[in-house]
XYZ file of C-alpha atoms in Angstrom:
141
model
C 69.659 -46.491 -16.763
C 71.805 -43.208 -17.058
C 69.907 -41.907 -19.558
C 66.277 -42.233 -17.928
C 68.750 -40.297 -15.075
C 69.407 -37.994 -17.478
C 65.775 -37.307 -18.917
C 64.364 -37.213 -15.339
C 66.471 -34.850 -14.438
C 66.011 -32.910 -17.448
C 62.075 -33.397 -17.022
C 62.023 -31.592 -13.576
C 64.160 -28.977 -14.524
C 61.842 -27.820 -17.296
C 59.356 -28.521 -14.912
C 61.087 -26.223 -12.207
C 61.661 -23.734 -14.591
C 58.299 -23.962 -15.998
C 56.801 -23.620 -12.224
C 58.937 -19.873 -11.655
C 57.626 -18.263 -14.574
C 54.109 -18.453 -13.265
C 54.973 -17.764 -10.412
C 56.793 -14.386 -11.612
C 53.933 -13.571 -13.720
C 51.729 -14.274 -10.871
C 53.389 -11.458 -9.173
C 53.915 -9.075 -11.893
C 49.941 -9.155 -12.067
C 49.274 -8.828 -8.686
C 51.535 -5.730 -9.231
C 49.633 -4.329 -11.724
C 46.246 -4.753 -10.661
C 47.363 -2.817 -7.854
C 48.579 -0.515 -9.512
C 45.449 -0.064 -11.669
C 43.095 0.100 -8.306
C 45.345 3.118 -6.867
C 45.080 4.890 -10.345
C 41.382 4.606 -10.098
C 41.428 5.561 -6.482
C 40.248 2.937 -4.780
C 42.502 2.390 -2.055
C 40.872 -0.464 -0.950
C 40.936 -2.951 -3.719
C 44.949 -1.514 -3.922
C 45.656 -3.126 0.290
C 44.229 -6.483 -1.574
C 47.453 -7.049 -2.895
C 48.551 -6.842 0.717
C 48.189 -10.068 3.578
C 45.662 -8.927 5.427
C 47.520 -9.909 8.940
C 49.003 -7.815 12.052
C 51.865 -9.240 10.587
C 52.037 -7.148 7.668
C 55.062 -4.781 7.619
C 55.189 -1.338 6.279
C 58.340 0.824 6.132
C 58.048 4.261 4.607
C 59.265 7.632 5.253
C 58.264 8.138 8.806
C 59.181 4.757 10.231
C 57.001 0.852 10.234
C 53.671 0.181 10.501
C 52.266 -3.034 11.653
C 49.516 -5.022 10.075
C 46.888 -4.595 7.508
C 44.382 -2.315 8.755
C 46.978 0.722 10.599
C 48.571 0.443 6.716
C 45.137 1.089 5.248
C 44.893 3.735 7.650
C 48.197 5.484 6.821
C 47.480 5.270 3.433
C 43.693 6.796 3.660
C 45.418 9.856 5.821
C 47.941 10.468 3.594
C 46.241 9.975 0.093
C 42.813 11.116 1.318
C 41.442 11.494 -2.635
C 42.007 10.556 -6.187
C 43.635 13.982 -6.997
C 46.158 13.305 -4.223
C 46.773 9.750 -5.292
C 47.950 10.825 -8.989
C 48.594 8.647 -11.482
C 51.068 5.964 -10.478
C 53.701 3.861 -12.113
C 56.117 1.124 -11.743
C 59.231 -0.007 -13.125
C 59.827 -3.712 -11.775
C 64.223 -3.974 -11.284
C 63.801 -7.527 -10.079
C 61.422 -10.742 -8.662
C 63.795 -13.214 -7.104
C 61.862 -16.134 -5.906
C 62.845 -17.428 -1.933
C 61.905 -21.035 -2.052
C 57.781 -22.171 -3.679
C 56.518 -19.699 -1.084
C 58.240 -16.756 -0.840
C 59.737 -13.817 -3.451
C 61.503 -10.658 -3.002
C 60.844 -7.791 -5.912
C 62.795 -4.394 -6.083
C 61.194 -1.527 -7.974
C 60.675 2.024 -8.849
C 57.257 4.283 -8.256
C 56.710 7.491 -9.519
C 53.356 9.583 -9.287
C 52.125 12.419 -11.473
C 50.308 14.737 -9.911
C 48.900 17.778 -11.253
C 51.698 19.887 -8.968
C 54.634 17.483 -8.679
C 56.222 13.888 -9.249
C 57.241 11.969 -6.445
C 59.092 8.821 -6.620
C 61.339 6.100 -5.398
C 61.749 2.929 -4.709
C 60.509 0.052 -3.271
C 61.208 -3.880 -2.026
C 59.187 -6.265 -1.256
C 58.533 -9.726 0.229
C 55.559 -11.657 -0.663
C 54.325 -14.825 0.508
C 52.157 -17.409 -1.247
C 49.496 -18.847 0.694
C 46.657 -20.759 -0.499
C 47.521 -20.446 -4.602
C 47.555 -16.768 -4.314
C 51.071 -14.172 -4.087
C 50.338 -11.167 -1.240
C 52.688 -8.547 0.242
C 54.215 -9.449 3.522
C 56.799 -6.512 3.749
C 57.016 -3.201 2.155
C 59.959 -0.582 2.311
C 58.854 2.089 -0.130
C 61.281 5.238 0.041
């Protein structure tokens, strides 16, 4: 009997383990496809990646925003056009899952724009809901 114990256990744990890495890829691709929609400029397929709530948090440089659409808006007045959007790039520090439904990340961004290279770094929470990983909060600094 201690050794069906022992496999069971053993059995979820791979299991477990199993469940986390697609769940970590799941994120690193919603990551990237983001990415890949703001280097072709469309800002909209980018706020995909995001829940598309008035719950959604945004903190940047000047202060929160709440909820999907005044985030689309503060991105659309402050990237207005491809050629302000640059060419962007991550470097992913960390994806901790919270739980099945919830996972933290901590990254870097950097642009390249044809006059400078901004860049930082960023945390977020995402949430799963219905299969599917989407932003919840975003500090980008």
């Amino acid at each position: 009997m201690k050794s069906l114990k022992i496999l069971i256990f053993l059995f979820l744990t791979a299991f477990s383990l199993s469940a986390q890495t697609n769940d970590k890829k799941a994120i690193f691709k919603l990551l990237e496809e983001q990415r890949q929609a703001w280097n072709k400029g469309d800002l909209k397929e980018y706020m995909e990646g995001y829940l598309q709530s008035d719950s959604l948090l945004f903190v940047g440089e000047s202060g929160p925003t709440y909820g999907w659409k005044g985030t689309f808006e503060k991105y659309k007045k402050g990237y207005p056009d491809k050629k302000s959007m640059g060419f962007l790039t991550f470097n992913i520090k960390e994806i901790r899952l919270i739980g099945r439904d919830n996972a933290f990340v901590l990254g870097a961004w950097n642009l390249k724009r044809e006059k400078d290279s901004p860049g930082g770094f960023f945390t977020l929470l995402l949430e799963k809901a219905k299969g599917r990983w989407k932003v919840i909060v975003d500090h980008s600094s």
